[in-house]
mmCIF file of C-alpha atoms and ligand atoms in Angstrom:
data_model
loop_
_atom_site.group_PDB
_atom_site.id
_atom_site.type_symbol
_atom_site.label_atom_id
_atom_site.label_comp_id
_atom_site.label_asym_id
_atom_site.label_seq_id
_atom_site.Cartn_x
_atom_site.Cartn_y
_atom_site.Cartn_z
ATOM 1 C CA MET A 22 105.026 221.429 198.113
ATOM 2 C CA ALA A 23 105.737 218.748 200.715
ATOM 3 C CA THR A 24 103.479 217.259 203.355
ATOM 4 C CA ILE A 25 105.484 216.909 206.561
ATOM 5 C CA ARG A 26 104.393 214.626 209.390
ATOM 6 C CA PRO A 27 105.871 212.304 212.039
ATOM 7 C CA PHE A 28 107.118 208.889 210.905
ATOM 8 C CA LYS A 29 104.598 206.020 210.774
ATOM 9 C CA ILE A 30 105.537 202.366 210.609
ATOM 10 C CA ASP A 31 104.158 202.127 207.026
ATOM 11 C CA ASP A 32 106.884 204.600 205.980
ATOM 12 C CA LEU A 33 109.642 202.154 206.917
ATOM 13 C CA PRO A 34 110.292 200.642 203.429
ATOM 14 C CA GLN A 35 110.660 204.105 201.851
ATOM 15 C CA LEU A 36 112.742 205.396 204.774
ATOM 16 C CA THR A 37 115.049 202.379 204.481
ATOM 17 C CA GLN A 38 115.444 203.031 200.758
ATOM 18 C CA LEU A 39 116.236 206.745 201.289
ATOM 19 C CA ILE A 40 118.806 206.046 204.026
ATOM 20 C CA ASN A 41 120.440 203.213 202.080
ATOM 21 C CA THR A 42 120.738 205.380 198.965
ATOM 22 C CA HIS A 43 122.844 207.750 201.092
ATOM 23 C CA ILE A 44 124.910 204.976 202.678
ATOM 24 C CA SER A 45 125.700 203.505 199.255
ATOM 25 C CA MET A 46 127.131 206.907 198.229
ATOM 26 C CA LEU A 47 129.868 206.207 200.804
ATOM 27 C CA ILE A 48 130.530 202.537 200.148
ATOM 28 C CA PRO A 49 128.434 201.105 197.294
ATOM 29 C CA THR A 50 127.870 197.653 198.832
ATOM 30 C CA TRP A 51 126.797 198.939 202.256
ATOM 31 C CA GLY A 52 123.219 199.281 203.519
ATOM 32 C CA LEU A 53 121.124 198.657 206.619
ATOM 33 C CA PRO A 54 118.128 196.387 207.180
ATOM 34 C CA SER A 55 114.747 197.964 208.009
ATOM 35 C CA GLU A 56 114.587 196.392 211.479
ATOM 36 C CA LEU A 57 117.881 198.006 212.468
ATOM 37 C CA ILE A 58 116.812 201.422 211.154
ATOM 38 C CA LEU A 59 113.537 201.127 213.072
ATOM 39 C CA SER A 60 115.236 200.113 216.318
ATOM 40 C CA ARG A 61 117.642 203.098 216.067
ATOM 41 C CA LEU A 62 114.705 205.516 215.975
ATOM 42 C CA GLU A 63 113.997 204.481 219.567
ATOM 43 C CA LYS A 64 117.492 204.034 221.003
ATOM 44 C CA ASN A 65 121.092 204.419 219.803
ATOM 45 C CA PRO A 66 123.463 201.869 221.372
ATOM 46 C CA ASP A 67 126.321 203.299 219.236
ATOM 47 C CA GLU A 68 126.319 206.312 221.599
ATOM 48 C CA PRO A 69 126.428 204.632 225.018
ATOM 49 C CA VAL A 70 127.395 207.839 226.842
ATOM 50 C CA ILE A 71 125.163 210.534 225.360
ATOM 51 C CA ASP A 72 122.173 208.529 224.135
ATOM 52 C CA PRO A 73 120.846 207.797 227.662
ATOM 53 C CA TRP A 74 120.684 211.596 228.164
ATOM 54 C CA VAL A 75 118.062 211.923 225.384
ATOM 55 C CA ILE A 76 114.606 212.576 226.850
ATOM 56 C CA GLU A 77 112.608 212.860 223.642
ATOM 57 C CA ARG A 78 113.055 211.846 219.998
ATOM 58 C CA VAL A 79 110.966 212.282 216.881
ATOM 59 C CA THR A 80 111.372 211.374 213.210
ATOM 60 C CA PHE A 81 109.773 213.599 210.565
ATOM 61 C CA CYS A 82 109.021 212.550 207.002
ATOM 62 C CA ALA A 83 108.390 214.828 204.017
ATOM 63 C CA PHE A 84 106.212 213.511 201.187
ATOM 64 C CA VAL A 85 105.462 214.684 197.690
ATOM 65 C CA GLY A 86 102.320 212.747 196.843
ATOM 66 C CA GLU A 87 102.974 209.234 198.129
ATOM 67 C CA ASN A 88 106.743 209.542 197.800
ATOM 68 C CA LEU A 89 109.022 210.063 200.763
ATOM 69 C CA VAL A 90 111.536 212.669 199.573
ATOM 70 C CA ALA A 91 113.191 213.692 202.869
ATOM 71 C CA ALA A 92 113.386 212.533 206.475
ATOM 72 C CA ALA A 93 115.005 213.762 209.683
ATOM 73 C CA HIS A 94 115.541 212.399 213.177
ATOM 74 C CA LEU A 95 115.548 214.819 216.125
ATOM 75 C CA LEU A 96 116.882 214.393 219.646
ATOM 76 C CA ARG A 97 116.188 216.460 222.747
ATOM 77 C CA TYR A 98 118.597 216.206 225.685
ATOM 78 C CA GLY A 99 117.563 216.638 229.324
ATOM 79 C CA ASP A 100 119.018 218.985 231.917
ATOM 80 C CA THR A 101 119.314 216.859 235.034
ATOM 81 C CA GLU A 102 122.017 214.474 236.319
ATOM 82 C CA PRO A 103 123.839 212.682 234.696
ATOM 83 C CA VAL A 104 123.488 214.889 231.586
ATOM 84 C CA ASN A 105 126.739 216.743 230.953
ATOM 85 C CA GLN A 106 126.427 220.560 231.183
ATOM 86 C CA ASN A 107 127.273 220.916 227.443
ATOM 87 C CA HIS A 108 124.199 218.886 226.584
ATOM 88 C CA HIS A 109 121.726 220.562 228.946
ATOM 89 C CA LYS A 110 118.615 221.411 226.889
ATOM 90 C CA HIS A 111 120.578 220.710 223.710
ATOM 91 C CA GLY A 112 118.875 219.692 220.479
ATOM 92 C CA ASP A 113 120.464 217.558 217.758
ATOM 93 C CA ILE A 114 119.139 216.973 214.260
ATOM 94 C CA ALA A 115 120.793 213.559 214.398
ATOM 95 C CA TRP A 116 120.417 213.079 210.645
ATOM 96 C CA LEU A 117 118.499 214.548 207.728
ATOM 97 C CA VAL A 118 118.558 212.822 204.346
ATOM 98 C CA PHE A 119 116.776 213.807 201.143
ATOM 99 C CA ASP A 120 116.488 213.192 197.440
ATOM 100 C CA PRO A 121 118.702 215.938 195.872
ATOM 101 C CA GLU A 122 115.892 216.757 193.408
ATOM 102 C CA PHE A 123 113.732 217.968 196.320
ATOM 103 C CA GLU A 124 115.851 220.706 197.856
ATOM 104 C CA ALA A 125 112.915 223.068 198.602
ATOM 105 C CA GLU A 126 111.031 220.241 200.338
ATOM 106 C CA ALA A 127 114.172 219.398 202.371
ATOM 107 C CA MET A 128 114.432 223.050 203.441
ATOM 108 C CA ALA A 129 110.751 222.951 204.478
ATOM 109 C CA LEU A 130 111.552 219.833 206.517
ATOM 110 C CA LEU A 131 114.494 221.581 208.176
ATOM 111 C CA GLU A 132 112.162 224.480 209.051
ATOM 112 C CA ALA A 133 109.745 221.963 210.605
ATOM 113 C CA CYS A 134 112.693 220.589 212.619
ATOM 114 C CA HIS A 135 113.450 224.113 213.853
ATOM 115 C CA ALA A 136 109.801 224.612 214.867
ATOM 116 C CA GLN A 137 109.995 221.368 216.892
ATOM 117 C CA MET A 138 113.238 222.459 218.536
ATOM 118 C CA LYS A 139 111.560 225.753 219.461
ATOM 119 C CA ARG A 140 108.633 223.859 221.045
ATOM 120 C CA TRP A 141 111.199 221.812 222.974
ATOM 121 C CA GLU A 142 112.793 225.096 224.131
ATOM 122 C CA VAL A 143 116.312 223.914 223.372
ATOM 123 C CA LYS A 144 119.112 226.251 224.430
ATOM 124 C CA SER A 145 121.566 225.130 221.751
ATOM 125 C CA LEU A 146 121.122 223.300 218.471
ATOM 126 C CA GLY A 147 123.489 221.107 216.475
ATOM 127 C CA ALA A 148 123.244 218.685 213.600
ATOM 128 C CA TRP A 149 124.614 215.238 212.750
ATOM 129 C CA GLU A 150 126.082 214.749 216.215
ATOM 130 C CA SER A 151 124.630 211.229 216.459
ATOM 131 C CA GLY A 152 124.377 210.538 212.733
ATOM 132 C CA LEU A 153 123.216 207.457 210.870
ATOM 133 C CA PRO A 154 124.001 204.027 212.360
ATOM 134 C CA ILE A 155 126.984 203.300 210.122
ATOM 135 C CA PRO A 156 130.546 202.690 211.303
ATOM 136 C CA CYS A 157 133.317 205.286 211.158
ATOM 137 C CA LEU A 158 131.416 208.204 209.623
ATOM 138 C CA THR A 159 130.867 211.261 211.779
ATOM 139 C CA GLY A 160 129.100 214.386 210.565
ATOM 140 C CA ILE A 161 128.122 215.144 206.964
ATOM 141 C CA SER A 162 130.058 213.371 204.229
ATOM 142 C CA ASP A 163 131.323 215.351 201.248
ATOM 143 C CA ASN A 164 129.776 212.515 199.208
ATOM 144 C CA TRP A 165 126.429 214.107 200.170
ATOM 145 C CA PRO A 166 127.011 217.655 198.853
ATOM 146 C CA HIS A 167 123.238 218.348 198.813
ATOM 147 C CA ILE A 168 123.057 217.828 202.605
ATOM 148 C CA GLY A 169 126.116 219.955 203.402
ATOM 149 C CA LYS A 170 124.718 222.754 201.199
ATOM 150 C CA LEU A 171 121.296 222.592 202.880
ATOM 151 C CA PHE A 172 122.688 222.904 206.398
ATOM 152 C CA TYR A 173 125.167 225.585 205.375
ATOM 153 C CA GLU A 174 122.442 227.686 203.737
ATOM 154 C CA ALA A 175 120.210 227.258 206.791
ATOM 155 C CA GLY A 176 122.878 228.795 209.056
ATOM 156 C CA TYR A 177 124.815 225.788 210.370
ATOM 157 C CA ARG A 178 128.613 225.728 210.502
ATOM 158 C CA PRO A 179 130.954 222.750 211.102
ATOM 159 C CA ASN A 180 134.029 222.864 213.325
ATOM 160 C CA PRO A 181 136.969 222.653 210.854
ATOM 161 C CA GLU A 182 139.136 221.027 213.523
ATOM 162 C CA ARG A 183 136.783 218.075 213.639
ATOM 163 C CA ALA A 184 137.047 217.209 209.925
ATOM 164 C CA GLU A 185 137.681 213.520 209.286
ATOM 165 C CA ALA A 186 138.146 211.019 206.494
ATOM 166 C CA VAL A 187 136.848 207.469 206.224
ATOM 167 C CA PHE A 188 139.684 205.360 204.845
ATOM 168 C CA GLY A 189 139.692 201.721 203.895
ATOM 169 C CA GLY A 190 140.355 199.016 201.378
ATOM 170 C CA ASN A 191 141.214 195.371 200.910
ATOM 171 C CA PHE A 192 144.335 193.411 201.896
ATOM 172 C CA ASP A 193 145.856 192.893 198.431
ATOM 173 C CA LYS A 194 148.879 195.139 199.075
ATOM 174 C CA ILE A 195 149.740 193.758 202.517
ATOM 175 C CA SER A 196 152.914 191.710 202.661
ATOM 176 C CA PRO A 197 154.102 189.516 205.559
ATOM 177 C CA ALA A 198 155.935 191.391 208.345
ATOM 178 C CA GLY A 199 159.238 189.596 207.796
ATOM 179 C CA GLN A 200 162.186 189.547 210.157
ATOM 180 C CA LEU A 201 161.487 192.788 211.999
ATOM 181 C CA ALA A 202 158.766 190.984 213.993
ATOM 182 C CA GLU A 203 161.412 188.725 215.585
ATOM 183 C CA ARG A 204 162.831 191.688 217.507
ATOM 184 C CA PHE A 205 159.580 192.429 219.378
ATOM 185 C CA SER A 206 157.078 190.714 221.643
ATOM 186 C CA MET A 207 153.574 190.851 220.241
ATOM 187 C CA ARG A 208 150.611 189.959 222.367
ATOM 188 C CA GLU A 209 147.026 189.911 221.141
ATOM 189 C CA VAL A 210 143.872 189.827 223.212
ATOM 190 C CA ILE A 211 140.736 188.775 221.376
ATOM 191 C CA ASN A 212 137.577 189.628 223.270
ATOM 192 C CA GLY A 213 134.473 188.752 221.262
ATOM 193 C CA ASN A 214 134.521 191.087 218.281
ATOM 194 C CA LYS A 215 137.481 193.154 219.508
ATOM 195 C CA ILE A 216 141.203 192.565 218.909
ATOM 196 C CA ILE A 217 143.920 194.413 220.834
ATOM 197 C CA VAL A 218 147.558 193.946 219.824
ATOM 198 C CA GLU A 219 150.335 195.262 222.087
ATOM 199 C CA VAL A 220 153.964 195.426 220.947
ATOM 200 C CA THR A 221 156.800 195.603 223.473
ATOM 201 C CA ARG A 222 160.583 195.297 223.376
ATOM 202 C CA HIS A 223 162.502 194.372 226.512
ATOM 203 C CA GLU A 224 159.194 194.889 228.364
ATOM 204 C CA LYS A 225 158.914 198.510 227.205
ATOM 205 C CA TRP A 226 155.790 199.629 225.313
ATOM 206 C CA VAL A 227 156.375 200.169 221.594
ATOM 207 C CA ALA A 228 152.976 200.165 219.901
ATOM 208 C CA ARG A 229 149.303 199.339 220.233
ATOM 209 C CA LEU A 230 146.397 198.676 217.935
ATOM 210 C CA GLU A 231 142.677 198.021 218.367
ATOM 211 C CA ALA A 232 140.244 196.635 215.820
ATOM 212 C CA TYR A 233 136.754 195.176 215.458
ATOM 213 C CA VAL A 234 136.693 191.975 213.455
ATOM 214 C CA ASP A 235 133.151 191.916 212.102
ATOM 215 C CA LEU A 236 131.074 195.008 211.381
ATOM 216 C CA ALA A 237 128.077 192.819 210.521
ATOM 217 C CA GLU A 238 127.614 192.589 214.323
ATOM 218 C CA ASN A 239 126.295 189.026 214.503
ATOM 219 C CA GLY A 240 124.345 189.427 211.295
ATOM 220 C CA THR A 241 122.407 192.582 212.314
ATOM 221 C CA LYS A 242 124.171 194.478 209.469
ATOM 222 C CA PRO A 243 124.571 191.719 206.828
ATOM 223 C CA ALA A 244 125.800 194.076 204.079
ATOM 224 C CA LEU A 245 128.857 194.823 206.242
ATOM 225 C CA LYS A 246 129.905 191.163 206.452
ATOM 226 C CA THR A 247 133.655 190.660 205.820
ATOM 227 C CA TRP A 248 134.364 194.286 206.807
ATOM 228 C CA ALA A 249 136.542 194.952 209.861
ATOM 229 C CA GLU A 250 137.202 198.287 211.564
ATOM 230 C CA LEU A 251 140.568 199.583 212.675
ATOM 231 C CA SER A 252 139.791 201.764 215.689
ATOM 232 C CA GLU A 253 143.221 202.782 217.063
ATOM 233 C CA VAL A 254 146.884 202.573 216.047
ATOM 234 C CA GLU A 255 149.739 204.207 217.883
ATOM 235 C CA VAL A 256 153.490 203.742 217.746
ATOM 236 C CA ALA A 257 155.728 205.251 220.475
ATOM 237 C CA GLU A 258 157.342 208.419 219.153
ATOM 238 C CA ASN A 259 160.910 207.098 219.371
ATOM 239 C CA TRP A 260 159.923 204.067 217.269
ATOM 240 C CA ARG A 261 158.207 205.866 214.393
ATOM 241 C CA ARG A 262 159.418 205.571 210.771
ATOM 242 C CA ARG A 263 161.201 202.307 211.577
ATOM 243 C CA GLY A 264 158.630 199.904 210.171
ATOM 244 C CA VAL A 265 156.822 199.106 213.437
ATOM 245 C CA GLY A 266 153.444 200.455 212.275
ATOM 246 C CA THR A 267 153.718 198.413 209.084
ATOM 247 C CA MET A 268 154.617 195.315 211.083
ATOM 248 C CA LEU A 269 151.582 195.874 213.309
ATOM 249 C CA ILE A 270 149.192 196.265 210.358
ATOM 250 C CA ASP A 271 150.667 193.152 208.711
ATOM 251 C CA TYR A 272 150.036 191.228 211.888
ATOM 252 C CA LEU A 273 146.504 192.591 212.253
ATOM 253 C CA VAL A 274 145.662 191.633 208.693
ATOM 254 C CA PHE A 275 146.919 188.100 209.379
ATOM 255 C CA LEU A 276 144.503 187.914 212.359
ATOM 256 C CA LEU A 277 141.631 189.528 210.449
ATOM 257 C CA LYS A 278 141.946 187.226 207.444
ATOM 258 C CA ASP A 279 141.968 184.282 209.798
ATOM 259 C CA ALA A 280 138.682 185.567 211.242
ATOM 260 C CA GLY A 281 137.082 185.930 207.777
ATOM 261 C CA ALA A 282 137.514 189.688 207.154
ATOM 262 C CA ARG A 283 138.372 190.824 203.632
ATOM 263 C CA GLN A 284 138.334 194.636 203.900
ATOM 264 C CA VAL A 285 138.944 197.223 206.548
ATOM 265 C CA VAL A 286 137.479 200.661 207.209
ATOM 266 C CA PHE A 287 138.404 203.366 209.742
ATOM 267 C CA SER A 288 138.142 207.079 210.432
ATOM 268 C CA VAL A 289 141.168 209.372 210.412
ATOM 269 C CA ALA A 290 141.087 212.865 211.926
ATOM 270 C CA LYS A 291 142.310 215.549 209.493
ATOM 271 C CA ASN A 292 145.200 216.518 211.806
ATOM 272 C CA ASP A 293 146.421 212.897 212.066
ATOM 273 C CA GLU A 294 146.040 212.406 208.332
ATOM 274 C CA GLU A 295 148.168 215.475 207.593
ATOM 275 C CA ALA A 296 150.742 214.549 210.257
ATOM 276 C CA GLY A 297 151.592 211.313 208.438
ATOM 277 C CA ALA A 298 148.798 208.800 209.126
ATOM 278 C CA GLY A 299 147.387 209.453 205.633
ATOM 279 C CA ALA A 300 150.688 208.518 203.937
ATOM 280 C CA PHE A 301 151.033 205.541 206.297
ATOM 281 C CA TYR A 302 147.602 204.130 205.349
ATOM 282 C CA ARG A 303 148.096 204.827 201.654
ATOM 283 C CA SER A 304 151.247 202.668 201.815
ATOM 284 C CA PHE A 305 148.858 199.687 202.247
ATOM 285 C CA GLY A 306 146.781 200.752 199.244
ATOM 286 C CA TRP A 307 144.036 202.148 201.502
ATOM 287 C CA GLN A 308 142.295 205.304 200.281
ATOM 288 C CA PRO A 309 139.653 207.733 201.581
ATOM 289 C CA PHE A 310 136.083 206.681 200.706
ATOM 290 C CA SER A 311 134.699 209.912 202.061
ATOM 291 C CA ARG A 312 135.633 213.096 203.878
ATOM 292 C CA SER A 313 133.297 214.706 206.355
ATOM 293 C CA GLN A 314 132.634 217.901 208.293
ATOM 294 C CA ASP A 315 131.538 217.371 211.868
ATOM 295 C CA ALA A 316 130.274 219.226 214.959
ATOM 296 C CA TRP A 317 127.737 221.342 213.034
ATOM 297 C CA GLU A 318 126.209 224.116 215.131
ATOM 298 C CA TYR A 319 123.257 226.328 214.323
ATOM 299 C CA GLU A 320 124.308 229.966 214.376
ATOM 300 C CA GLY A 321 120.881 231.468 213.666
ATOM 301 C CA GLN A 322 117.899 232.313 215.893
ATOM 302 C CA LEU A 323 115.109 229.799 216.365
HETATM 303 C C1 LIG M 415 150.871 206.711 211.904
HETATM 304 C C2 LIG M 415 151.842 205.796 212.684
HETATM 305 C C3 LIG M 415 151.033 204.674 213.338
HETATM 306 C C4 LIG M 415 152.852 205.207 211.685
HETATM 307 O O1 LIG M 415 153.682 204.268 212.364
HETATM 308 P P1 LIG M 415 155.219 204.048 211.945
HETATM 309 O O2 LIG M 415 155.745 202.918 212.733
HETATM 310 O O3 LIG M 415 155.944 205.344 212.050
HETATM 311 O O4 LIG M 415 155.067 203.662 210.396
HETATM 312 P P2 LIG M 415 156.124 202.926 209.450
HETATM 313 O O5 LIG M 415 157.509 203.193 209.919
HETATM 314 O O6 LIG M 415 155.738 201.492 209.327
HETATM 315 O O7 LIG M 415 155.867 203.692 208.075
HETATM 316 C C5 LIG M 415 155.500 203.042 206.862
HETATM 317 C C6 LIG M 415 155.363 204.063 205.767
HETATM 318 O O8 LIG M 415 154.244 204.934 206.044
HETATM 319 C C7 LIG M 415 154.564 206.276 205.614
HETATM 320 N N1 LIG M 415 154.654 207.146 206.783
HETATM 321 C C8 LIG M 415 154.618 206.794 208.082
HETATM 322 N N2 LIG M 415 154.687 207.880 208.879
HETATM 323 C C9 LIG M 415 154.790 208.943 208.068
HETATM 324 C C10 LIG M 415 154.927 210.360 208.287
HETATM 325 N N3 LIG M 415 154.931 210.887 209.522
HETATM 326 N N4 LIG M 415 155.022 211.173 207.214
HETATM 327 C C11 LIG M 415 154.982 210.679 205.961
HETATM 328 N N5 LIG M 415 154.881 209.336 205.678
HETATM 329 C C12 LIG M 415 154.778 208.496 206.722
HETATM 330 C C13 LIG M 415 155.912 206.178 204.912
HETATM 331 O O9 LIG M 415 155.666 205.854 203.561
HETATM 332 C C14 LIG M 415 156.558 204.999 205.622
HETATM 333 O O10 LIG M 415 157.552 204.364 204.861
HETATM 334 P P3 LIG M 415 159.068 204.978 204.877
HETATM 335 O O11 LIG M 415 159.414 205.271 206.311
HETATM 336 O O12 LIG M 415 159.883 203.879 204.270
HETATM 337 O O13 LIG M 415 159.023 206.223 204.050
HETATM 338 C C15 LIG M 415 152.633 206.604 213.756
HETATM 339 O O14 LIG M 415 153.203 207.723 213.144
HETATM 340 C C16 LIG M 415 151.800 207.092 214.922
HETATM 341 O O15 LIG M 415 151.626 206.372 215.913
HETATM 342 N N6 LIG M 415 151.277 208.322 214.836
HETATM 343 C C17 LIG M 415 150.485 208.923 215.906
HETATM 344 C C18 LIG M 415 149.137 208.251 216.078
HETATM 345 C C19 LIG M 415 148.324 208.258 214.821
HETATM 346 O O16 LIG M 415 148.284 209.214 214.079
HETATM 347 N N7 LIG M 415 147.630 207.154 214.612
HETATM 348 C C20 LIG M 415 146.719 207.014 213.505
HETATM 349 C C21 LIG M 415 145.422 207.567 213.920
HETATM 350 S S1 LIG M 415 144.206 207.273 212.684
#
């Protein structure tokens, strides 16, 4: 039987441990410092559009004896300008993590979350919309089967069209772009942590790529040092399957290595993956670390 109560500052070491156990199930070397976890309970700068619409937030912890076995973070959205209509009086269980050995206690925690949402009088309820403060992952990872099962059994359903994979890997299989690059103009803009590369030929747009050089974000996420994120790649339709995408990745990797990155990570929507992006990324030796189901909505009655 669990004791469930709001988070207190003394819970931070155990909360950090529980969250980092889940993050390491995605990428074993990743984790977040306590200070960052604490700051994200109050504000989420990773969601610059929707986070300012949140009018109340609470974190619940479930204990068995002295041990924290489950925790959840809840958001309540307002219903006045500038909150988008879709988010009016919406509730989000932004994340819920638990030790898989304590499934009954996690379900009791989820019930406590529902009771809070009822007190907040939310009109709609979702889960994992905001998520944990880690790059690229949206929704519930398949690497956390205990969490997916819990939400499914409680009456939540994901939107299958929003399924994604987190791909990534090192640069060992990347070879220099070669002569193809001579036929194009490549221009890069480096703005702080962000790189944009534009490819043109005879002044016509051919391809574009965006990336973030350093996911450690000035040392606030030290375990993510040397990881870069690829955030967008697109080749004009009439130029596809002619080596341009490969040339662009080769060039990016040259820039990233120069900036100290050693691995890259990125999310790929299921539709894009199946349409060819998956095969494209695998050609660089990059593989999925995790697959996830997103846009979970509660279909029951509070
Ligand atoms: C994915 C994309 C960037 C690939 O660019 P590209 O210039 O066509 O890629 P390349 O010609 O360098 O392809 C390299 C290899 O990747 C694989 N590949 C690329 N596109 C593929 C496809 N549609 N189907 C299967 N394999 C594919 C092949 O192995 C290919 O080598 P091959 O042509 O010798 O068989 C391009 O198709 C695109 O812009 N798609 C739409 C946007 C998109 O999905 N972006 C990724 C979002 S995460």
